[in-house]
C-alpha cells in the first residue's frame, strides 16, 4: 500500500496509482537522457514523419532514438522480426531471461498478451503488451495490489519499435537484474 492509500483508504489508491505511473514516466525519461544525466536536446522526428494538423500533413526531419522515432532501427525489433508481436516478445523474453519461467496468455479476445515471469514458483513480474487504444489499468492495479512489478509495452504505437535492447533493458530493470 502506498502513502495515500494508508492515509485515505480506497480513495487514496487512485493517487498512489497516478504517482506510480508518473514515476515510471520519469524513469523512462531519465533513461532516455543517457548516462550523463543531462537532458539531450529534443529535435523533430526524422524525415518522412507525417504530422497531421487539421486538413493537411507536414513532413519534418530529425533523428530517431534507440527504440522510438519514425525511422526503423537496424537492430532487431518487433516490426523487422517477421513475427506477430506476441511471438516476437515471447522469443525475446525466453531468450534473454532463461532463468525465469515465462508464461504467455492472450487476453482481450487476442488483442493483448500478458507475460508472467516466475522463478521458484513465485511471480516476479507481469508484462502486458497491448494496443495503444486499450485501457490498461485493471491488470496494473491488480499487480500493484499484490506487490508484483508491472510493465507495459504497446505493439501499435506509431514510431515505437520495441527493439530487443529496449525490451530487455526495461525488463531487466524491473526484475532488478
GROMACS .gro file of C-alpha atoms in nm:
model
  177
    1UNK     CA    1   0.000   0.000   0.000
    2UNK     CA    2   0.117   0.349  -0.079
    3UNK     CA    3   0.121   0.657   0.138
    4UNK     CA    4  -0.209   0.798   0.012
    5UNK     CA    5  -0.383   0.461   0.042
    6UNK     CA    6  -0.267   0.445   0.403
    7UNK     CA    7  -0.391   0.798   0.469
    8UNK     CA    8  -0.717   0.795   0.274
    9UNK     CA    9  -0.804   0.427   0.230
   10UNK     CA   10  -0.953   0.325  -0.105
   11UNK     CA   11  -0.980   0.688  -0.213
   12UNK     CA   12  -0.602   0.722  -0.198
   13UNK     CA   13  -0.538   0.429  -0.432
   14UNK     CA   14  -0.600   0.642  -0.740
   15UNK     CA   15  -0.344   0.895  -0.618
   16UNK     CA   16  -0.091   0.616  -0.547
   17UNK     CA   17  -0.150   0.468  -0.893
   18UNK     CA   18  -0.110   0.808  -1.060
   19UNK     CA   19   0.214   0.869  -0.869
   20UNK     CA   20   0.341   0.525  -0.967
   21UNK     CA   21   0.263   0.597  -1.333
   22UNK     CA   22   0.439   0.936  -1.310
   23UNK     CA   23   0.747   0.767  -1.158
   24UNK     CA   24   0.757   0.517  -1.445
   25UNK     CA   25   0.735   0.800  -1.698
   26UNK     CA   26   1.009   0.993  -1.513
   27UNK     CA   27   1.232   0.682  -1.506
   28UNK     CA   28   1.182   0.632  -1.880
   29UNK     CA   29   1.266   0.998  -1.941
   30UNK     CA   30   1.579   0.976  -1.725
   31UNK     CA   31   1.683   0.661  -1.911
   32UNK     CA   32   1.644   0.841  -2.243
   33UNK     CA   33   1.873   1.121  -2.121
   34UNK     CA   34   2.171   0.888  -2.117
   35UNK     CA   35   2.443   0.811  -1.865
   36UNK     CA   36   2.540   1.174  -1.802
   37UNK     CA   37   2.201   1.258  -1.655
   38UNK     CA   38   2.196   1.566  -1.876
   39UNK     CA   39   1.891   1.622  -2.087
   40UNK     CA   40   1.958   1.561  -2.453
   41UNK     CA   41   1.832   1.820  -2.697
   42UNK     CA   42   1.498   1.730  -2.843
   43UNK     CA   43   1.458   1.776  -3.214
   44UNK     CA   44   1.193   1.695  -3.467
   45UNK     CA   45   1.150   1.334  -3.583
   46UNK     CA   46   1.339   1.206  -3.888
   47UNK     CA   47   1.247   1.282  -4.247
   48UNK     CA   48   0.933   1.111  -4.361
   49UNK     CA   49   0.740   1.163  -4.037
   50UNK     CA   50   0.395   1.293  -4.106
   51UNK     CA   51   0.250   1.538  -3.860
   52UNK     CA   52  -0.123   1.583  -3.907
   53UNK     CA   53  -0.277   1.920  -3.845
   54UNK     CA   54  -0.631   1.988  -3.949
   55UNK     CA   55  -0.678   1.917  -4.317
   56UNK     CA   56  -0.306   1.898  -4.411
   57UNK     CA   57   0.005   1.697  -4.327
   58UNK     CA   58   0.355   1.836  -4.287
   59UNK     CA   59   0.674   1.633  -4.333
   60UNK     CA   60   0.953   1.724  -4.090
   61UNK     CA   61   1.302   1.585  -4.023
   62UNK     CA   62   1.539   1.494  -3.733
   63UNK     CA   63   1.692   1.193  -3.551
   64UNK     CA   64   1.539   0.875  -3.405
   65UNK     CA   65   1.613   0.712  -3.069
   66UNK     CA   66   1.715   0.352  -2.998
   67UNK     CA   67   1.356   0.231  -2.990
   68UNK     CA   68   1.147   0.529  -3.095
   69UNK     CA   69   1.117   0.765  -3.384
   70UNK     CA   70   0.996   0.746  -3.740
   71UNK     CA   71   1.294   0.552  -3.879
   72UNK     CA   72   1.303   0.179  -3.810
   73UNK     CA   73   1.627   0.094  -3.626
   74UNK     CA   74   1.858  -0.166  -3.782
   75UNK     CA   75   1.850  -0.358  -3.453
   76UNK     CA   76   1.611  -0.650  -3.419
   77UNK     CA   77   1.269  -0.512  -3.332
   78UNK     CA   78   0.904  -0.607  -3.332
   79UNK     CA   79   0.850  -0.492  -3.690
   80UNK     CA   80   1.155  -0.634  -3.868
   81UNK     CA   81   1.142  -0.972  -3.693
   82UNK     CA   82   0.879  -1.107  -3.934
   83UNK     CA   83   0.679  -1.241  -3.638
   84UNK     CA   84   0.343  -1.143  -3.491
   85UNK     CA   85   0.404  -0.912  -3.192
   86UNK     CA   86   0.316  -1.179  -2.934
   87UNK     CA   87   0.568  -1.427  -3.083
   88UNK     CA   88   0.839  -1.160  -3.109
   89UNK     CA   89   0.801  -1.071  -2.740
   90UNK     CA   90   0.781  -1.437  -2.637
   91UNK     CA   91   1.106  -1.518  -2.821
   92UNK     CA   92   1.290  -1.216  -2.681
   93UNK     CA   93   1.173  -1.282  -2.326
   94UNK     CA   94   1.254  -1.652  -2.328
   95UNK     CA   95   1.594  -1.593  -2.487
   96UNK     CA   96   1.705  -1.308  -2.264
   97UNK     CA   97   1.556  -1.434  -1.938
   98UNK     CA   98   1.617  -1.810  -1.949
   99UNK     CA   99   1.645  -1.831  -1.569
  100UNK     CA  100   1.276  -1.736  -1.543
  101UNK     CA  101   0.970  -1.928  -1.649
  102UNK     CA  102   0.780  -1.702  -1.887
  103UNK     CA  103   0.414  -1.787  -1.941
  104UNK     CA  104   0.216  -1.621  -2.219
  105UNK     CA  105  -0.158  -1.563  -2.210
  106UNK     CA  106  -0.356  -1.397  -2.486
  107UNK     CA  107  -0.633  -1.175  -2.345
  108UNK     CA  108  -0.896  -0.928  -2.464
  109UNK     CA  109  -1.007  -1.154  -2.748
  110UNK     CA  110  -0.649  -1.194  -2.870
  111UNK     CA  111  -0.581  -0.820  -2.881
  112UNK     CA  112  -0.332  -0.825  -2.593
  113UNK     CA  113  -0.068  -1.055  -2.449
  114UNK     CA  114   0.030  -1.096  -2.085
  115UNK     CA  115   0.368  -1.247  -1.999
  116UNK     CA  116   0.417  -1.363  -1.642
  117UNK     CA  117   0.771  -1.415  -1.514
  118UNK     CA  118   0.809  -1.672  -1.237
  119UNK     CA  119   1.106  -1.812  -1.052
  120UNK     CA  120   1.093  -2.088  -0.793
  121UNK     CA  121   0.712  -2.081  -0.812
  122UNK     CA  122   0.689  -1.708  -0.728
  123UNK     CA  123   0.557  -1.439  -0.962
  124UNK     CA  124   0.835  -1.187  -1.023
  125UNK     CA  125   0.696  -0.964  -1.298
  126UNK     CA  126   0.394  -0.918  -1.524
  127UNK     CA  127   0.447  -0.766  -1.869
  128UNK     CA  128   0.145  -0.659  -2.070
  129UNK     CA  129   0.170  -0.593  -2.444
  130UNK     CA  130  -0.137  -0.405  -2.560
  131UNK     CA  131  -0.283  -0.181  -2.827
  132UNK     CA  132  -0.236   0.192  -2.787
  133UNK     CA  133  -0.615   0.222  -2.775
  134UNK     CA  134  -0.652  -0.016  -2.477
  135UNK     CA  135  -0.741   0.068  -2.119
  136UNK     CA  136  -0.452  -0.096  -1.932
  137UNK     CA  137  -0.531  -0.004  -1.575
  138UNK     CA  138  -0.705  -0.316  -1.437
  139UNK     CA  139  -0.408  -0.553  -1.463
  140UNK     CA  140  -0.172  -0.278  -1.346
  141UNK     CA  141  -0.388  -0.214  -1.038
  142UNK     CA  142  -0.416  -0.588  -0.964
  143UNK     CA  143  -0.037  -0.628  -0.984
  144UNK     CA  144   0.017  -0.322  -0.768
  145UNK     CA  145  -0.224  -0.456  -0.505
  146UNK     CA  146  -0.034  -0.788  -0.498
  147UNK     CA  147   0.308  -0.621  -0.486
  148UNK     CA  148   0.411  -0.765  -0.825
  149UNK     CA  149   0.608  -0.538  -1.060
  150UNK     CA  150   0.422  -0.449  -1.381
  151UNK     CA  151   0.544  -0.324  -1.719
  152UNK     CA  152   0.355  -0.228  -2.031
  153UNK     CA  153   0.456  -0.216  -2.397
  154UNK     CA  154   0.240  -0.102  -2.688
  155UNK     CA  155   0.255  -0.306  -3.006
  156UNK     CA  156   0.090  -0.047  -3.231
  157UNK     CA  157   0.203   0.294  -3.109
  158UNK     CA  158   0.331   0.486  -3.412
  159UNK     CA  159   0.710   0.524  -3.402
  160UNK     CA  160   0.771   0.287  -3.108
  161UNK     CA  161   0.977  -0.006  -3.236
  162UNK     CA  162   1.024  -0.227  -2.925
  163UNK     CA  163   1.385  -0.307  -3.009
  164UNK     CA  164   1.532  -0.611  -2.840
  165UNK     CA  165   1.773  -0.399  -2.632
  166UNK     CA  166   1.495  -0.165  -2.517
  167UNK     CA  167   1.264  -0.451  -2.417
  168UNK     CA  168   1.537  -0.643  -2.232
  169UNK     CA  169   1.671  -0.326  -2.064
  170UNK     CA  170   1.331  -0.230  -1.921
  171UNK     CA  171   1.254  -0.585  -1.808
  172UNK     CA  172   1.598  -0.630  -1.651
  173UNK     CA  173   1.546  -0.308  -1.456
  174UNK     CA  174   1.201  -0.421  -1.339
  175UNK     CA  175   1.343  -0.757  -1.229
  176UNK     CA  176   1.631  -0.588  -1.052
  177UNK     CA  177   1.899  -0.764  -1.257
   0.00000   0.00000   0.00000
